Steps between C-alpha positions, in 0.01 A plus 500: 500500500644835393415789728394807306413745778532552875340761722571566867199618702513718808215344703238741634227458758187325375291810582719744302251729321708608200396390150836508322774277640757543224731689738525182711637294208865474396597312186820297526708292261352147522842347428687695771539412871227669704450336842695558820684205652279548806179453299273252677338378179830335405623414850179340627243505220311741728256660262213443259448513125253472214550406134261665255465363149506759222349457152573764235601739780174440686559385861252225584287496815689788660243560774495134605879497526507824700232366735707188556812712561310683774381168645854360507629821660244464779599139568868597510457812717627723221360851442190484282589599141331811360291352219502806275876545535563141397242517221682798349829311530344205314389735221852643468651152486242378245608775261843333488366153415498377138236684293385163371520166675531407865693647789513480875501771765625416848407696810733456799455636851779414746541578869801699385849531638562342839444764770396741223211745537280400206414210270656461156276479195557460130329399176658325201386424146628229266401307194329177599623158397323337208242270661320409177624140495422417862150644467434253223719204596426512872699391802570181690471547877575306817340542840733610780428518872502864612585391854198631689135410557200674346427674832857621565460852351210577736694368801831664406441828311861604564604252230361754245365217286241725328744779411695533175840548658846524347594180687460269200782255573255219583296566185809486279626189679166331430530571127854360498374187678222466243758508221705235681184286484473552124219757527470869415330633812349402833173511689537551872283284725447527874642237731146388584411433136347810342589682180653848534662683205802494273824678597427791262144438381143424601333168422165462323331161456203412282288241679207415275333832419659685795823699512654498846810632671628433852333729754739778607493402868803274514768761454423521128581819313175613339592512131410808296494301174284229655255764626478659156452168325226400744319827426530420128362148550215622721403757235452207262265333747754240611527384860810597698587437861754498780532167675718312745629245251640163611808383313298203373283740300794578269454157342133581428568826315371512143752776429736719704698821458769702672418868459717803574546861394780449246478135390116531494316165461726196464310170471618216723566188293622267774486485882747271675557313174129446427372663181232768520287589198588836343213700353692700241203700372389601849855588602539715190179684588629560854820653366319714243303648787807540723685680218215746453520838685387446859478769767 
């Protein structure tokens, strides 16, 4: 991924009444060093982020991503981001994405420099990887134990299991383990036998005429792309739902997808070595919708 643009943000209070925040932005060279050695995002992964897909310079689902950034900040005891400030930063970054094709904008809010007075915040823009093949070909996945029970997030909120934090070492390790098992990706499951999510994506299953996703009460990050796709399906009169899904239900799925902001809808073609039917026409319709302008 080639970074095209980077913007440092001077965070302001969430109740700041100004309408123009351009004076709080500072463009920097995306290829040059920019962070202090005392920065807690790199020392401890102590911060949060969002990745916004961009199509023809149009940032997708900006409001949903900003709302989730605020939610993550609350879980992590970070200052609440000013929505309008960050929205304007997204617009500036989008202008530096490719005029045609796909890009990605990342929003990062860190606790800042150790013993420093304020958080650190920045936004980047880059051209997205070409996901055309995986959207059509699909992915092979394996199930991996996430190491906690379905009720753990409610009992131990300090684990931050519902926040999109910069601490992604476990997620990346899971993908490497999946590849060691001759798969492309993973689906996390709870230690007591329930389906959770993928390391960087939400899971959608088609069970008969219903489209279901794991209920976001087990430390699951509520996916912006999954929410949008469910709205699209509901508008067509199709049944969608959030359920506590036993691992055994994966074998009953008529079709399954991993969905995320940049890869979009990738059909699952095998789970733990067992083939899953791929509905190519339906998947193509999902991705046509997800590539259309969405606010």
